[in-house]
Structure formats: structure tokens, C-alpha cells
Short mmCIF file of C-alpha atoms in Angstrom, two decimals:
data_model
loop_
_atom_site.label_atom_id
_atom_site.label_comp_id
_atom_site.label_asym_id
_atom_site.label_seq_id
_atom_site.Cartn_x
_atom_site.Cartn_y
_atom_site.Cartn_z
CA MET A 200 11.68 -35.66 5.39
CA ARG A 201 10.97 -33.66 8.50
CA ASN A 202 7.57 -33.82 10.05
CA ARG A 203 6.82 -30.16 10.04
CA LYS A 204 4.01 -30.19 12.54
CA SER A 205 6.15 -31.76 15.25
CA ARG A 206 9.01 -29.38 14.55
CA PHE A 207 6.63 -26.46 15.00
CA LEU A 208 5.71 -27.67 18.47
CA THR A 209 9.24 -28.56 19.58
CA GLN A 210 10.47 -25.17 18.48
CA PHE A 211 7.79 -23.55 20.58
CA LEU A 212 8.70 -25.63 23.61
CA THR A 213 12.50 -25.35 23.44
CA ARG A 214 12.79 -21.76 22.26
CA LYS A 215 15.76 -19.69 23.42
CA ASP A 216 15.21 -15.96 23.55
CA LYS A 217 17.08 -14.48 20.64
CA MET A 218 15.73 -10.96 20.53
CA ALA A 219 14.30 -9.22 23.54
CA TYR A 220 11.09 -7.77 22.15
CA SER A 221 9.58 -6.01 25.10
CA MET A 222 6.26 -5.38 23.42
CA SER A 223 2.98 -5.97 25.10
CA VAL A 224 0.35 -8.03 23.33
CA ALA A 225 -1.70 -4.91 22.58
CA GLU A 226 1.31 -3.16 21.04
CA ALA A 227 2.11 -6.23 18.98
CA LYS A 228 -1.49 -6.39 17.73
CA ALA A 229 -1.44 -2.71 16.80
CA PHE A 230 1.90 -3.09 15.01
CA LEU A 231 0.69 -6.04 12.96
CA ARG A 232 -2.50 -4.20 12.07
CA LYS A 233 -0.50 -1.20 10.85
CA VAL A 234 1.75 -3.47 8.77
CA ARG A 235 -1.33 -5.09 7.22
CA GLU A 236 -2.85 -1.73 6.31
CA ASP A 237 0.30 -0.18 4.90
CA GLN A 238 1.47 -3.41 3.21
CA ILE A 239 5.00 -3.15 4.57
CA ARG A 240 7.19 -6.17 3.97
CA CYS A 241 9.14 -6.45 7.25
CA SER A 242 8.98 -10.22 7.50
CA LYS A 243 11.79 -10.82 10.01
CA LYS A 244 10.22 -8.42 12.50
CA ILE A 245 6.78 -10.00 12.12
CA VAL A 246 8.19 -13.49 12.72
CA ASP A 247 10.18 -12.30 15.73
CA ILE A 248 7.15 -10.58 17.25
CA TRP A 249 5.10 -13.70 16.64
CA GLU A 250 7.64 -15.91 18.36
CA GLU A 251 8.33 -13.64 21.29
CA VAL A 252 4.94 -12.25 22.08
CA LEU A 253 1.98 -13.67 20.30
CA VAL A 254 2.36 -17.41 19.92
CA LYS A 255 1.81 -17.86 23.62
CA ASN A 256 -1.08 -15.39 23.68
CA SER A 257 -2.90 -16.24 20.47
CA PHE A 258 -6.19 -16.54 22.32
CA SER A 259 -6.09 -12.83 23.18
CA LEU A 260 -6.13 -11.83 19.51
CA GLY A 261 -9.85 -12.41 19.22
CA GLU A 262 -11.25 -12.36 15.72
CA GLU A 263 -8.02 -10.94 14.29
CA VAL A 264 -6.24 -14.22 14.91
CA TRP A 265 -7.00 -15.57 11.39
CA LEU A 266 -5.65 -12.44 9.71
CA VAL A 267 -2.57 -12.64 11.91
CA TYR A 268 -2.07 -16.32 11.07
CA GLU A 269 -2.15 -15.47 7.36
CA GLN A 270 0.23 -12.56 7.86
CA VAL A 271 2.69 -14.60 9.94
CA CYS A 272 2.51 -17.47 7.44
CA LEU A 273 3.60 -15.20 4.59
CA ALA A 274 6.29 -13.56 6.72
CA ALA A 275 7.64 -16.96 7.74
CA LEU A 276 7.87 -17.97 4.07
CA ASP A 277 9.98 -14.88 3.44
CA CYS A 278 12.29 -15.86 6.30
CA ALA A 279 12.43 -19.50 5.18
CA GLN A 280 10.96 -20.70 8.48
CA LEU A 281 8.70 -23.26 6.94
CA ASP A 282 7.66 -24.91 10.18
CA ILE A 283 6.04 -21.72 11.46
CA ALA A 284 4.35 -21.28 8.10
CA GLU A 285 3.08 -24.84 8.11
CA GLY A 286 1.74 -24.47 11.64
CA CYS A 287 -0.21 -21.32 10.73
CA TYR A 288 -1.50 -22.97 7.56
CA GLN A 289 -2.75 -26.00 9.47
CA ALA A 290 -4.58 -23.74 11.93
CA LEU A 291 -6.23 -21.83 9.08
CA LYS A 292 -7.12 -25.01 7.22
CA ALA A 293 -8.80 -26.42 10.30
CA GLN A 294 -10.94 -23.30 10.59
CA PHE A 295 -11.67 -22.69 6.87
CA PRO A 296 -11.48 -26.08 5.14
CA ASN A 297 -13.00 -25.02 1.81
CA SER A 298 -11.48 -21.61 1.43
CA LEU A 299 -9.66 -20.72 -1.80
CA ARG A 300 -7.60 -18.18 0.11
CA VAL A 301 -6.22 -20.97 2.32
CA ARG A 302 -5.49 -23.07 -0.76
CA LYS A 303 -3.52 -20.17 -2.13
CA LEU A 304 -1.42 -20.26 1.05
CA GLU A 305 -0.79 -23.96 0.49
CA GLY A 306 0.43 -23.10 -3.00
CA MET A 307 2.69 -20.38 -1.67
CA ILE A 308 4.27 -22.74 0.86
CA LEU A 309 5.09 -25.10 -2.02
CA GLU A 310 6.52 -22.17 -3.97
CA ALA A 311 8.79 -21.29 -1.06
CA GLU A 312 10.07 -24.89 -1.11
CA GLU A 313 10.66 -24.47 -4.86
CA GLU A 314 8.14 -27.21 -5.72
CA TYR A 315 6.83 -25.11 -8.56
CA ASP A 316 5.07 -27.91 -10.44
CA ARG A 317 2.94 -28.90 -7.47
CA ALA A 318 2.16 -25.25 -6.73
CA MET A 319 1.19 -24.67 -10.38
CA ALA A 320 -1.13 -27.69 -10.18
CA ILE A 321 -2.90 -26.21 -7.16
CA TYR A 322 -3.42 -22.85 -8.85
CA GLU A 323 -4.69 -24.41 -12.04
CA ASP A 324 -7.08 -26.45 -9.94
CA ILE A 325 -8.36 -23.23 -8.32
CA LEU A 326 -8.78 -21.67 -11.76
CA GLU A 327 -10.80 -24.66 -12.91
CA LYS A 328 -13.18 -24.16 -10.04
CA ASP A 329 -13.32 -20.39 -10.49
CA GLU A 330 -12.12 -19.00 -13.80
CA THR A 331 -12.10 -15.38 -12.81
CA ASN A 332 -9.98 -15.86 -9.71
CA ALA A 333 -7.40 -13.10 -10.08
CA ILE A 334 -5.26 -14.27 -7.18
CA ALA A 335 -4.48 -17.65 -8.70
CA THR A 336 -3.60 -16.05 -12.05
CA LYS A 337 -1.23 -13.67 -10.31
CA ARG A 338 0.43 -16.49 -8.37
CA ILE A 339 1.01 -18.41 -11.61
CA ILE A 340 2.69 -15.29 -12.99
CA ALA A 341 4.77 -15.05 -9.81
CA ILE A 342 5.88 -18.69 -10.26
CA LEU A 343 6.99 -17.94 -13.83
CA LYS A 344 8.84 -14.89 -12.52
CA ALA A 345 10.58 -16.98 -9.85
CA GLN A 346 11.64 -19.51 -12.47
CA ASN A 347 13.03 -16.61 -14.53
CA LYS A 348 10.67 -17.30 -17.43
CA ILE A 349 10.07 -13.59 -17.89
CA GLN A 350 8.72 -13.82 -21.46
CA ASP A 351 6.00 -16.26 -20.46
CA ALA A 352 5.18 -14.18 -17.40
CA VAL A 353 4.85 -11.06 -19.57
CA GLU A 354 2.54 -12.88 -21.98
CA LYS A 355 0.29 -14.13 -19.20
CA LEU A 356 0.24 -10.76 -17.47
CA ASN A 357 -0.73 -9.02 -20.70
CA LYS A 358 -3.59 -11.45 -21.12
CA TYR A 359 -4.69 -10.84 -17.52
CA LEU A 360 -4.57 -7.07 -18.00
CA LYS A 361 -6.78 -7.23 -21.10
CA GLU A 362 -9.60 -8.31 -18.82
CA HIS A 363 -8.70 -6.47 -15.62
CA SER A 364 -7.33 -3.20 -16.94
CA LEU A 365 -7.77 -1.22 -13.73
CA ASP A 366 -5.40 -3.31 -11.64
CA THR A 367 -2.64 -0.83 -10.76
CA GLU A 368 -0.58 -3.48 -8.99
CA ALA A 369 -0.49 -5.62 -12.14
CA TRP A 370 0.45 -2.65 -14.34
CA LEU A 371 3.36 -1.85 -11.99
CA GLU A 372 4.48 -5.48 -12.09
CA LEU A 373 4.35 -5.47 -15.90
CA CYS A 374 6.33 -2.22 -15.94
CA ASP A 375 9.06 -3.78 -13.80
CA MET A 376 9.15 -6.86 -16.03
CA TYR A 377 9.59 -4.71 -19.15
CA LEU A 378 12.32 -2.75 -17.38
CA HIS A 379 14.01 -6.07 -16.63
CA GLU A 380 13.90 -6.74 -20.36
CA LEU A 381 15.07 -3.16 -21.04
CA ASP A 382 11.94 -2.48 -23.11
CA TYR A 383 11.54 1.16 -22.07
CA ASN A 384 8.72 2.05 -24.45
CA LYS A 385 6.39 -0.59 -23.14
CA ALA A 386 7.40 0.11 -19.54
CA ALA A 387 6.53 3.78 -20.08
CA PHE A 388 3.14 2.73 -21.42
CA CYS A 389 2.47 0.65 -18.30
CA ILE A 390 3.37 3.40 -15.90
CA GLU A 391 1.23 5.83 -17.91
CA GLU A 392 -1.72 3.53 -17.24
CA CYS A 393 -0.97 3.78 -13.52
CA ILE A 394 -0.78 7.57 -13.76
CA LEU A 395 -4.16 7.62 -15.51
CA SER A 396 -5.80 5.95 -12.55
CA ASN A 397 -3.79 7.76 -9.83
CA PRO A 398 -2.81 11.17 -11.20
CA HIS A 399 -1.87 12.53 -7.78
CA ASN A 400 0.75 9.91 -6.98
CA HIS A 401 4.12 11.66 -7.26
CA LEU A 402 6.01 8.35 -7.33
CA TYR A 403 4.47 7.28 -10.63
CA HIS A 404 5.47 10.58 -12.26
CA GLN A 405 8.97 10.18 -10.84
CA LYS A 406 9.24 6.63 -12.19
CA LEU A 407 8.07 7.71 -15.63
CA GLY A 408 10.59 10.55 -15.51
CA GLU A 409 13.33 8.03 -14.76
CA ILE A 410 12.24 5.81 -17.65
CA LYS A 411 12.25 8.76 -20.04
CA TYR A 412 15.68 9.82 -18.74
CA SER A 413 16.98 6.31 -19.46
CA GLN A 414 15.69 6.71 -22.99
CA CYS A 415 17.63 10.01 -23.19
CA GLU A 416 14.43 12.03 -23.71
CA TYR A 417 15.51 14.77 -21.35
CA GLN A 418 12.74 17.25 -22.19
CA GLU A 419 9.95 14.86 -21.23
CA ALA A 420 11.92 13.54 -18.28
CA ARG A 421 12.32 17.07 -16.97
CA SER A 422 8.58 17.74 -17.15
CA TYR A 423 7.70 14.51 -15.33
CA PHE A 424 10.28 15.14 -12.62
CA ALA A 425 9.01 18.70 -12.24
CA HIS A 426 5.46 17.41 -11.83
CA ALA A 427 6.57 14.90 -9.22
CA ALA A 428 8.47 17.61 -7.33
CA LYS A 429 5.40 19.85 -7.49
CA LEU A 430 3.19 17.12 -6.02
CA ASN A 431 5.67 16.32 -3.27
CA PRO A 432 8.43 18.84 -2.65
CA ASN A 433 10.24 16.32 -0.42
CA ASN A 434 10.77 13.74 -3.15
CA MET A 435 14.58 13.69 -3.36
CA ARG A 436 14.74 11.41 -6.39
CA ALA A 437 12.50 13.77 -8.34
CA LEU A 438 14.68 16.75 -7.39
CA PHE A 439 17.85 14.93 -8.42
CA GLY A 440 16.18 13.86 -11.65
CA LEU A 441 15.08 17.42 -12.35
CA HIS A 442 18.62 18.69 -11.74
CA LEU A 443 20.18 16.06 -13.98
CA SER A 444 17.75 16.41 -16.88
CA ALA A 445 17.95 20.20 -16.79
CA THR A 446 21.77 19.99 -16.75
CA ASN A 447 21.70 17.61 -19.73
CA LEU A 448 19.44 19.99 -21.63
CA VAL A 449 21.76 22.94 -20.92
CA SER A 450 24.56 21.23 -22.80
CA SER A 451 22.45 20.49 -25.88
CA GLN A 452 20.45 23.69 -26.24
CA LYS A 453 21.22 27.29 -27.09
CA GLY A 454 19.95 30.77 -26.25
CA THR A 455 17.00 31.43 -23.95
CA GLN A 456 16.27 27.74 -23.43
CA LYS A 457 19.81 27.25 -22.23
CA THR A 458 19.48 29.93 -19.55
CA GLU A 459 16.03 28.60 -18.61
CA ASN A 460 17.37 25.14 -18.02
CA ALA A 461 20.36 26.46 -16.14
CA ARG A 462 17.91 28.23 -13.86
CA HIS A 463 15.92 25.02 -13.35
CA ALA A 464 19.08 23.07 -12.54
CA ALA A 465 20.20 25.70 -10.06
CA TRP A 466 16.78 25.73 -8.40
CA ALA A 467 16.77 21.95 -8.04
CA ALA A 468 20.31 22.01 -6.64
CA LYS A 469 19.28 24.60 -4.06
CA GLN A 470 16.25 22.52 -3.02
CA ILE A 471 18.45 19.45 -2.59
CA LYS A 472 21.00 21.37 -0.50
CA ASP A 473 18.28 22.89 1.70
CA ARG A 474 16.76 19.49 2.41
CA TYR A 475 20.13 18.00 3.32
CA LYS A 476 20.82 21.00 5.54
CA THR A 477 17.56 20.61 7.46
CA GLN A 478 18.13 16.88 7.83
CA LEU A 479 21.72 17.21 8.99
CA GLY A 480 20.95 20.01 11.41
CA LYS A 481 23.37 22.48 12.93
CA ASN A 482 25.92 20.00 14.22
CA ARG A 483 26.89 18.58 10.88
CA SER A 484 26.63 21.64 8.66
CA GLY A 485 30.12 20.84 7.39
CA ASP A 486 28.74 17.70 5.72
CA VAL A 487 26.57 19.85 3.44
CA LYS A 488 29.78 20.66 1.57
CA ILE A 489 29.90 17.01 0.45
CA VAL A 490 26.49 17.45 -1.20
CA GLU A 491 27.58 20.67 -2.87
CA ASP A 492 30.73 19.05 -4.23
CA MET A 493 28.68 16.15 -5.59
CA LEU A 494 26.28 18.50 -7.37
CA GLU A 495 29.21 20.39 -8.87
CA ALA A 496 30.72 17.14 -10.10
CA LEU A 497 27.42 16.18 -11.75
CA LYS A 498 27.39 19.51 -13.55
CA MET A 499 30.86 19.09 -14.94
CA SER A 500 30.41 15.57 -16.27
CA SER A 501 27.25 16.27 -18.27
CA SER A 502 28.43 19.44 -20.09
CA MET B 152 -14.30 18.30 30.26
CA LEU B 153 -15.42 21.85 30.95
CA LEU B 154 -13.21 22.06 33.99
CA THR B 155 -10.09 20.76 32.30
CA MET B 156 -10.35 22.82 29.08
CA ALA B 157 -8.08 25.84 28.80
CA TRP B 158 -10.33 28.88 29.26
CA SER B 159 -10.34 31.50 26.54
CA VAL B 160 -12.70 34.18 25.31
CA ASN B 161 -13.76 32.04 22.35
CA ASN B 162 -14.77 29.12 24.56
CA LEU B 163 -16.86 31.62 26.54
CA PHE B 164 -18.49 32.85 23.33
CA VAL B 165 -19.47 29.32 22.36
CA ILE B 166 -20.96 28.55 25.76
CA ILE B 167 -22.81 31.85 26.04
CA GLY B 168 -24.06 31.48 22.47
CA LEU B 169 -25.40 27.96 23.09
CA VAL B 170 -27.05 28.95 26.38
CA SER B 171 -28.60 31.99 24.73
CA LEU B 172 -29.87 29.85 21.85
CA GLY B 173 -31.47 27.47 24.33
CA HIS B 174 -33.00 30.38 26.17
CA ALA B 175 -34.44 31.81 22.95
CA ALA B 176 -35.96 28.45 22.08
CA TYR B 177 -37.50 28.18 25.53
CA SER B 178 -38.91 31.72 25.27
CA ALA B 179 -40.39 30.90 21.87
CA THR B 180 -42.22 27.83 23.18
CA GLN B 181 -43.40 29.83 26.19
CA HIS B 182 -44.71 32.51 23.84
CA ARG B 183 -46.61 29.94 21.77
CA THR B 184 -48.15 28.40 24.90
CA TYR B 185 -49.20 31.88 26.02
CA LEU B 186 -50.84 32.55 22.63
CA ARG B 187 -52.58 29.20 22.75
CA LEU B 188 -53.94 29.95 26.24
CA THR B 189 -55.18 33.39 25.26
CA GLU B 190 -56.55 31.99 21.98
CA GLN B 191 -54.66 34.37 19.76
CA GLU B 192 -53.34 33.49 16.33
CA PHE B 193 -49.69 32.68 15.95
CA THR B 194 -48.11 34.74 13.20
CA TRP B 195 -44.71 36.08 14.15
CA LEU B 196 -42.46 35.50 17.05
CA PRO B 197 -41.81 38.76 18.95
CA ALA B 198 -38.86 40.68 17.57
CA ASP B 199 -36.71 40.33 20.67
CA ILE B 200 -36.85 36.51 20.59
CA LEU B 201 -35.95 36.51 16.88
CA ALA B 202 -33.11 38.93 17.50
CA GLN B 203 -31.80 36.85 20.41
CA CYS B 204 -31.96 33.71 18.27
CA VAL B 205 -30.04 35.16 15.34
CA LEU B 206 -27.45 36.94 17.48
CA SER B 207 -26.72 33.85 19.58
CA LEU B 208 -26.40 31.77 16.40
CA LEU B 209 -23.83 34.20 15.02
CA LEU B 210 -21.99 34.29 18.34
CA THR B 211 -21.84 30.49 18.53
CA CYS B 212 -20.62 30.20 14.93
CA TYR B 213 -17.90 32.77 15.50
CA GLY B 214 -16.80 31.11 18.72
CA ILE B 215 -16.65 27.62 17.20
CA VAL B 216 -14.64 28.78 14.20
CA GLN B 217 -12.14 30.43 16.53
CA VAL B 218 -11.97 27.41 18.86
CA SER B 219 -11.46 24.82 16.17
CA GLY B 220 -8.21 26.37 15.01
CA GLU B 221 -6.49 26.72 11.66
CA PHE B 222 -7.91 24.93 8.65
CA LYS B 223 -5.54 22.44 7.05
CA ASP B 224 -4.99 22.49 3.31
CA ILE B 225 -6.72 19.77 1.36
CA ARG B 226 -3.71 18.16 -0.23
CA ALA B 227 -4.56 15.59 -2.81
CA ALA B 228 -1.35 13.69 -2.22
CA GLY B 229 -1.30 14.24 1.54
CA GLU B 230 -1.15 10.65 2.67
CA LEU B 231 1.28 9.59 -0.02
CA GLU B 232 4.00 11.93 1.19
CA ASN B 233 4.71 9.86 4.26
CA LYS B 234 5.04 6.53 2.51
CA THR B 235 8.32 5.29 1.17
CA TRP B 236 8.95 4.18 -2.39
CA GLU B 237 9.78 0.67 -1.15
CA THR B 238 6.46 0.27 0.60
CA LEU B 239 4.39 1.72 -2.22
CA SER B 240 6.05 -0.53 -4.73
CA ASN B 241 5.25 -3.65 -2.69
CA ARG B 242 2.95 -5.88 -4.70
CA PRO B 243 1.77 -8.55 -2.27
CA SER B 244 -0.02 -10.58 -4.95
CA PHE B 245 3.26 -11.13 -6.79
CA TYR B 246 5.63 -11.88 -3.91
CA THR B 247 8.30 -14.43 -4.74
CA PHE B 248 10.36 -16.26 -2.17
CA ASN B 249 13.59 -17.12 -3.94
CA HIS B 250 15.55 -14.24 -2.43
CA ARG B 251 18.30 -13.81 0.14
CA GLY B 252 15.87 -14.28 3.01
CA LYS B 253 16.62 -17.97 2.91
CA ALA B 254 20.25 -17.34 3.73
CA LEU B 255 19.78 -14.38 6.01
CA TYR B 256 16.83 -15.30 8.16
CA ALA B 257 16.64 -19.05 8.25
CA ASP B 258 16.79 -20.52 11.71
CA MET B 259 20.39 -21.35 12.60
CA GLU B 260 19.26 -24.06 15.04
CA ASP B 261 17.58 -25.94 12.19
CA HIS B 262 20.68 -25.85 10.07
CA MET B 263 22.94 -26.97 12.88
CA GLN B 264 20.69 -29.90 13.73
CA GLU B 265 20.55 -30.87 10.04
CA ASP B 266 24.35 -31.00 9.87
CA VAL B 267 24.60 -33.13 12.99
CA SER B 268 21.95 -35.68 11.93
#
């Protein structure tokens, strides 16, 4: 078995430049801070920036260095570069020997190596010390998800949500798990909980519209897509969804409702074409025809 | 900053208004000192000082509103519009690591050394 600490050092000493990242230390710091705030998952870039720029200048990070170590550790786990992750973990453990957050990192490193039993043992140990620790519960659910034991994960997540019912992240995770099991009713319920707590988020309305569309409830789907498009007129998926659900309703309804829905579909199609036109600009206005043809094809297949 | 700002009538209004307000305040304190010295009661400020105060206040307000530019709409979903669906649906507490990253991003040097040894 490799000695990971020594591999971390030898890699640092014998590194060949793979990617020329011409970022200054300040730019790298700012980039990592932005990624932390926006919770973007661009792990390869983080690891590259760490290797090119920051590992030699870690003293210039000041107090942020611990946050950066944690961030780089998680990014390295995504990129399967376990030696970097182990190095960051050792640094954090030396600074914060009794921290539960650092223990969680230890568990995640074991998860990345697929040693799920040992990772589970660590999380259960954390839960013994602190029963309300949400992070350990969520990691146990993530382990079950990684092992493809979706039913058990759903059970545990339901139990967690009974106590912490305002956790939007957990509701979204449960929604995705139900969608994986093709249980649309329960998935719709989960996303409705998210909408209750964030009624202005157009993406939740769009997702609920998509779930309703999958259940063939075109009327409700149309209203959710319309709401999403109202909240954010640039949401292409909502516009497409609105067009499709209105077109589906046209074929099944009669009279005034039919003309209404035809109008909605035409409006959505126009919005989509306009957005493609502005994006493509003057030089590629011929490509807009491709979009128009596609919208026509959608119309024909659903009627 | 005053020298590098682009001059416009509204900037002038703001500056004149502030200077006039300061002048009115100074006149008011001078007036009170005068009353104290002549041992008269202080009831009202003279009308001209009051008028100068109010007019300079209105001038300053008008100038600042013009200088500060157009008001932006308060959009409830303003910040969300710039974020992508992928980023908003990231759930860091539930990250799993058994994905293609192992094949795509693992260090090639490691693998080559493993094969050799």
C-alpha cells in the first residue's frame, strides 16, 4: 500500500507543468472564494490551480488557508487524486485535532476509496458523540446512495426530514431519489416543499412543471412553466416546456381553450426564436431556421 | 475626487446646496450667539435663515436624485437569473465520488508508475 504522505511530497517536488495557469496568487484566491460562495463543482480546475499556483504559496493565503485546504481536499477526491486530499487532510488534522468537520473529511476520503464500511463507522461514531449532527446523517445517506441502496437512503432521508423540515437541499435530494425510482407523485411533493420555502426560485417551478409533464398532467405543467417563465424570461427550459404543454393541450381540447393554447404555444415559440436570434447574432442568422424547423417538427408530432 | 468627476449641472446643484446648508447653519448659530449677547429670548429663527435652509435642502435633494441615476427594479429573483441549473442543483452535503472523475482526472503519472512496479 502506498504511503500517501510521501507521495504527496514527491509529487510536489517532481511536478511537470501540465497546464499553464498564468494566474497570480491573488486571482487564484479570489477565484476559490467565488467558487466557495457559489458552490460550483469545478473540481479539476480547483486542483490544477492548487498545484500550479497555491501549493508553493500557501503561506500567503492567511486565515483562508484552512478553508482552501478543505475545498482542495474535496476537489481532489472528485478527481481521484487521493494523495493531494490526504496531504490537505493531514494539515487540517494537525491544526484542528478534535474537529468533527475534519473527521467528516476523513470519512469522505474513505468513501472515495470505496471503503464504505469504515466510513460508515466514522459517521456513526460522530453521531454517537453528537446525535443532532446533520452532516454525518447526510453523509450516511450519501454512502447508501453510492452503494445504490436507494430504498434505504430514501427511508433515512425521510426520517431526517421529519426533524429538519426546512432543509431545502435535503428535499431536493429526496426529489431526485424519487425521480430515480420513477415515483412522480412523491417527487412532486418534495419539490412543492422547496417552492414553499423559496417561492421566487424559477428553477423549482420549472422542475415541478417537468415532473407534471412527465405525469401527462399538461394543464398543471403549463401553469408551472408559465410561472417559471414569468419569474425569469430567460429560462429556456421553461419556455420549451410551456410550448410543449400548450401544444399537447391543443390536440386534446376544443373550442376557445384550443385557440387559447395555440396562442400560448405560438408565444412561447416566438420567445424561443428571439432568444436564439439574439444569442446567434447577425452573422449566423441562417442558423435560426434550424430552431424554427425544430419547433415545427414538435408541433406536428404532438397533434 | 472633485477634480476628476465629470462636471454637470446636477453636481453643481449638490455642491451649492450643501454649501448653502452649511452657511444657513452657521448663520443660525451666529444669530443665537447674538441673541445671547443682547439677552433677548430665542423664539424663532429669522425668516431668511429658515428660507435659505429649506431651499438649500430641496436643492441638495434634487441634485442628489439626479446625480445618482436611474433606480433599478427590485427583482425578487434578481440574483437567481445568473446562476445555472447545474450550480443551483449542487448539493455539497450529498456529494458522492463514484463517478467518471476517477477515469477522467486521475493522475496519469500515478497509473503509469503503478503498471511499471
